[in-house]
CSV table of C-alpha atoms in Angstrom, one decimal:
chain,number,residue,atom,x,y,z
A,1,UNK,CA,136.9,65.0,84.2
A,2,UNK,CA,138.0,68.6,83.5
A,3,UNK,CA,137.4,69.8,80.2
A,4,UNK,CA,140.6,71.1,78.2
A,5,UNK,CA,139.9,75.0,79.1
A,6,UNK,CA,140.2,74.6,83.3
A,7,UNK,CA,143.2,72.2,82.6
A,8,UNK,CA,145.1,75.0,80.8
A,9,UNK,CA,143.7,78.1,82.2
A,10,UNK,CA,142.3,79.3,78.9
A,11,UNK,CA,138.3,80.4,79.7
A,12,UNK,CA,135.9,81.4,76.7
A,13,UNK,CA,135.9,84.6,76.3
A,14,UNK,CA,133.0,84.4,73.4
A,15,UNK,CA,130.7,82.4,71.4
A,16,UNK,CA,132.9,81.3,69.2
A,17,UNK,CA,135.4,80.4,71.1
A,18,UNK,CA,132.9,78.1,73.0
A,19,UNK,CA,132.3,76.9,69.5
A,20,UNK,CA,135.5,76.0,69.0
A,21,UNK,CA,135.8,74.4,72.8
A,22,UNK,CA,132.5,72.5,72.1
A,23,UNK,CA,134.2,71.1,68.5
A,24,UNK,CA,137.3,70.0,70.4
A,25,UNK,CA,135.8,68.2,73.3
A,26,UNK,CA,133.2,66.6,70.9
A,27,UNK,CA,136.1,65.5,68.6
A,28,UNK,CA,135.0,67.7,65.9
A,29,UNK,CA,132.3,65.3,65.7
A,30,UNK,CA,128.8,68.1,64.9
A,31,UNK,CA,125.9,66.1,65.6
A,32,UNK,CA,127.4,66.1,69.1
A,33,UNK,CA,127.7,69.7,69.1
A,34,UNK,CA,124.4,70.7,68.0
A,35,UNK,CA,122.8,68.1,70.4
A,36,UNK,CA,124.8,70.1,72.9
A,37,UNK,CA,123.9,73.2,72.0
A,38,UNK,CA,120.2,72.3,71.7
A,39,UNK,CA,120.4,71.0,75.2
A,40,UNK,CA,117.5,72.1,77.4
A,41,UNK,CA,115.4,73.4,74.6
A,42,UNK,CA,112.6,71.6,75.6
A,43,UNK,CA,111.8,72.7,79.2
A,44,UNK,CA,113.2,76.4,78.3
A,45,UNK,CA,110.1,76.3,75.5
A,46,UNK,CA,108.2,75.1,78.2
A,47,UNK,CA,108.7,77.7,81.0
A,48,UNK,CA,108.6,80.8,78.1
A,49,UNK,CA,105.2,79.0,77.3
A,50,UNK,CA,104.1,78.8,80.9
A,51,UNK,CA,105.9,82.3,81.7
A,52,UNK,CA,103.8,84.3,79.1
A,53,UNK,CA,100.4,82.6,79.3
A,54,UNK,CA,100.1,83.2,83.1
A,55,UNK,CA,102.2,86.9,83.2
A,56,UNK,CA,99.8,88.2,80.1
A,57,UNK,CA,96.8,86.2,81.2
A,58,UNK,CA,96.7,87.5,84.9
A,59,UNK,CA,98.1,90.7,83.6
A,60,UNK,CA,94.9,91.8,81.1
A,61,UNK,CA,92.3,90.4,83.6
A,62,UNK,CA,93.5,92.5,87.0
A,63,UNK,CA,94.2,95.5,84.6
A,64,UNK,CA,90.5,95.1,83.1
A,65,UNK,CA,89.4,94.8,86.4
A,66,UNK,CA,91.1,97.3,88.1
A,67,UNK,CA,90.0,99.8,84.9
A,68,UNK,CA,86.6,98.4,85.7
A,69,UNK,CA,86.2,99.2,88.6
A,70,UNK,CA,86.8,103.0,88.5
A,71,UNK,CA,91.0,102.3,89.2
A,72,UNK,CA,92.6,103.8,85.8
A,73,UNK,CA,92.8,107.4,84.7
A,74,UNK,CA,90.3,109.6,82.4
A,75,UNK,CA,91.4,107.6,78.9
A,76,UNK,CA,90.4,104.3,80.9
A,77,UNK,CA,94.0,103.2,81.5
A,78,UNK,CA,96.2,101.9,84.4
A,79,UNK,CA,98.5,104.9,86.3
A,80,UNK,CA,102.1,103.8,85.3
A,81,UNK,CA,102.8,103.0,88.8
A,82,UNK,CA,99.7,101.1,88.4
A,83,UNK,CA,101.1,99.3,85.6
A,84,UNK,CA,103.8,98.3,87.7
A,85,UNK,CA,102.5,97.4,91.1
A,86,UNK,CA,99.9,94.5,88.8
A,87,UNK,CA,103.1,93.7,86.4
A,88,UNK,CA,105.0,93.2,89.5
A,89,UNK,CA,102.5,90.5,91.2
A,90,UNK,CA,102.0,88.4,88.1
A,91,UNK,CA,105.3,88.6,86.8
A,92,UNK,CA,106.2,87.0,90.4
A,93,UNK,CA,103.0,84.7,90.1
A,94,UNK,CA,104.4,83.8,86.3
A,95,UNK,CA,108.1,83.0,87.5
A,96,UNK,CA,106.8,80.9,90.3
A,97,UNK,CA,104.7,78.4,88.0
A,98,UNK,CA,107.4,78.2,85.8
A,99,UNK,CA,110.1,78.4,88.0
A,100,UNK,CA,110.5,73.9,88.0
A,101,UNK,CA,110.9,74.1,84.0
A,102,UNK,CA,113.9,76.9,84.5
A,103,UNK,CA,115.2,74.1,87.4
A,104,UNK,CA,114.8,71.7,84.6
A,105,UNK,CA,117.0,73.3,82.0
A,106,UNK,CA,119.5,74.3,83.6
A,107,UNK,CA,120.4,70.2,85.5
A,108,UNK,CA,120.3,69.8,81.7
A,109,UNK,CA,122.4,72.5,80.2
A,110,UNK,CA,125.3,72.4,83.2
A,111,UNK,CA,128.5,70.5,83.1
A,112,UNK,CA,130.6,68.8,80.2
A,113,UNK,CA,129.9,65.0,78.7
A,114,UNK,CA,127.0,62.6,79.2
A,115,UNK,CA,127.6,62.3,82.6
A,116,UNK,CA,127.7,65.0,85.3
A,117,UNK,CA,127.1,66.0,88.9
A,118,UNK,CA,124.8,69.0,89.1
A,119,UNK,CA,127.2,71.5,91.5
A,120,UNK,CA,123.9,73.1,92.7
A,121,UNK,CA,122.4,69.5,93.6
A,122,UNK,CA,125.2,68.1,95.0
A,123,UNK,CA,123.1,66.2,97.9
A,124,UNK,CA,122.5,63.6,95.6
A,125,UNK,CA,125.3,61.1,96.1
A,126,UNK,CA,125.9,59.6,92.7
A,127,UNK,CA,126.4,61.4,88.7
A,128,UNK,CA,123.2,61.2,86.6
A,129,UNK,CA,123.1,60.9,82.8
A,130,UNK,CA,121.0,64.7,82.2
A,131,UNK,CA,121.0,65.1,79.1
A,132,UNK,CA,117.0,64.9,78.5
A,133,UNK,CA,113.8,65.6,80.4
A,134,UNK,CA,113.2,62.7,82.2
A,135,UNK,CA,116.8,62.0,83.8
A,136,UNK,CA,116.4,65.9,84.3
A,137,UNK,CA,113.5,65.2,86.7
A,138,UNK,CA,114.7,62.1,88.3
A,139,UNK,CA,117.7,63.6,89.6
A,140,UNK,CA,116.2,67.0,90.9
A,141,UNK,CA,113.8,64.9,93.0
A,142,UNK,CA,116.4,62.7,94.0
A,143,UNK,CA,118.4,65.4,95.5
A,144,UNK,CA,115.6,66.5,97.5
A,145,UNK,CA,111.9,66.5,96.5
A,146,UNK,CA,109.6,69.0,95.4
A,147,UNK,CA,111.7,71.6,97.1
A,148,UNK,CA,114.4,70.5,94.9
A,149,UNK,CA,112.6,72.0,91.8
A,150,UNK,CA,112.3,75.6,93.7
A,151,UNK,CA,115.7,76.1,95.1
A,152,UNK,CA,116.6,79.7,94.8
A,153,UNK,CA,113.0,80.8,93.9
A,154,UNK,CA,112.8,83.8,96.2
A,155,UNK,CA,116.0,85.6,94.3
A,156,UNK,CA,114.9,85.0,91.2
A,157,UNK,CA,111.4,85.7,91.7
A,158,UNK,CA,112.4,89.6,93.0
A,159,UNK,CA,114.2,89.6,89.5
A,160,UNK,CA,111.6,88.9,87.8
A,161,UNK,CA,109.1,91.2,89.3
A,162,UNK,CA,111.8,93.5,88.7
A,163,UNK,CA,112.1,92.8,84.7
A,164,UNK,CA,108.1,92.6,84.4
A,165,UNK,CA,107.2,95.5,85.5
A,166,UNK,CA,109.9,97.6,84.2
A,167,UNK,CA,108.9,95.4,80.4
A,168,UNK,CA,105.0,96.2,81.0
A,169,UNK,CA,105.7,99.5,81.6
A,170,UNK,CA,107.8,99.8,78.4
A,171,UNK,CA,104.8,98.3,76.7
A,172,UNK,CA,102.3,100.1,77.6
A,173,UNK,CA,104.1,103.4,77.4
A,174,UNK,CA,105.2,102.0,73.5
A,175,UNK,CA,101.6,101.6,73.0
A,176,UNK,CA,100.4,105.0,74.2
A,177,UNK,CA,102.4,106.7,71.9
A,178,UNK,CA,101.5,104.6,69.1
A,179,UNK,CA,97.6,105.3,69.7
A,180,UNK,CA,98.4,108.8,69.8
C-alpha cells in the first residue's frame, strides 16, 4: 500500500510536513503518531549505550597505555595523529558491537503501517509485523542469520572510524585549550 505522498508526487520536504503526512495517514489519530515517531527508540538507546561504553572504554585504556609506555609527548599526552590512529580502531571496534542494535532500528523505523517488507531484507518471502524488538529480530534472522544483523557493516564501519577520530580529536584539542 503506497502512502498518500508517492501516490501524488508530493515528497516531504521537512519535519513538519512529515508531521503533517504522519497525522493524515494515522487519521489524525496521535497516540498513533507518537508510537510512530518513538519507533526504534529502544535498540537506538541500546547501540548509543553500547557505542560509547566500548569507543570511551577502549579509548582511555590504549591511550593510558600508549602514554604509559613512553608513546605521548612531553605534557604526557597522545600526538594528535596519535589521537586519531587509537580513535580510529575503537571507534571501528565500537560500531562493530553495536552495529546488530543499528540493524535493529532501522527493520523497525522503515516503511508505513503495521505491516511492511523490509526493502533491504527482501530475501525473506513474506511481510512481518516490526513494529517492536522482538518481531525486529525474528525477521532479520529470518532473512538470513547472523549475517543478517551485519549487512553493510564494512561501509559503515569506515564511517565511523571516520567520525571518531575526527570527534576525539575535537575533544581532546577542546580540552587542551581548556587546561591551558
Amino acid at each position: 500500500q503506497q502512502s498518500s505522498s508517492a501516490r501524488t508526487g508530493n515528497f516531504n520536504t521537512g519535519t513538519f510536513s512529515i508531521l503533517k503526512q504522519l497525522l493524515r495517514d494515522s487519521k489524525y489519530r496521535t497516540s498513533k503518531v507518537v508510537r510512530t515517531l518513538y519507533r526504534g527508540h529502544v535498540p537506538n538507546l541500546a547501540r548509543e549505550g553500547v557505542f560509547t561504553m566500548v569507543n570511551f572504554g577502549l579509548y582511555d585504556r590504549i591511550s593510558a597505555s600508549m602514554i604509559h609506555n613512553g608513546y605521548g609527548n612531553k605534557q604526557g599526552k597522545l600526538h594528535m595523529g596519535q589521537v586519531m590512529i587509537v580513535s580510529s580502531f575503537t571507534g571501528a571496534c565500537a560500531w562493530i558491537c553495536n552495529y546488530p542494535f543499528d540493524t535493529i532500528k532501522t527493520v523497525m523505523q522503515e516503511g508505513k503501517g503495521e505491516r511492511k517488507i523490509c526493502s533491504s531484507y527482501a530475501s525473506a518471502s513474506t511481510s512481518a509485523v516490526t513494529t517492536n524488538v522482538g518481531s525486529a529480530i525474528k525477521y532479520i534472522w529470518k532473512s538470513g542469520g547472523l549475517k543478517a544483523f551485519f549487512r553493510g557493516v564494512h561501509v559503515s564501519t569506515f564511517r565511523a572510524m571516520l567520525v571518531t577520530s575526527i570527534r576525539m580529536l575535537a575533544y581532546e584539542k577542546t580540552k587542551q585549550l581548556l587546561e591551558n
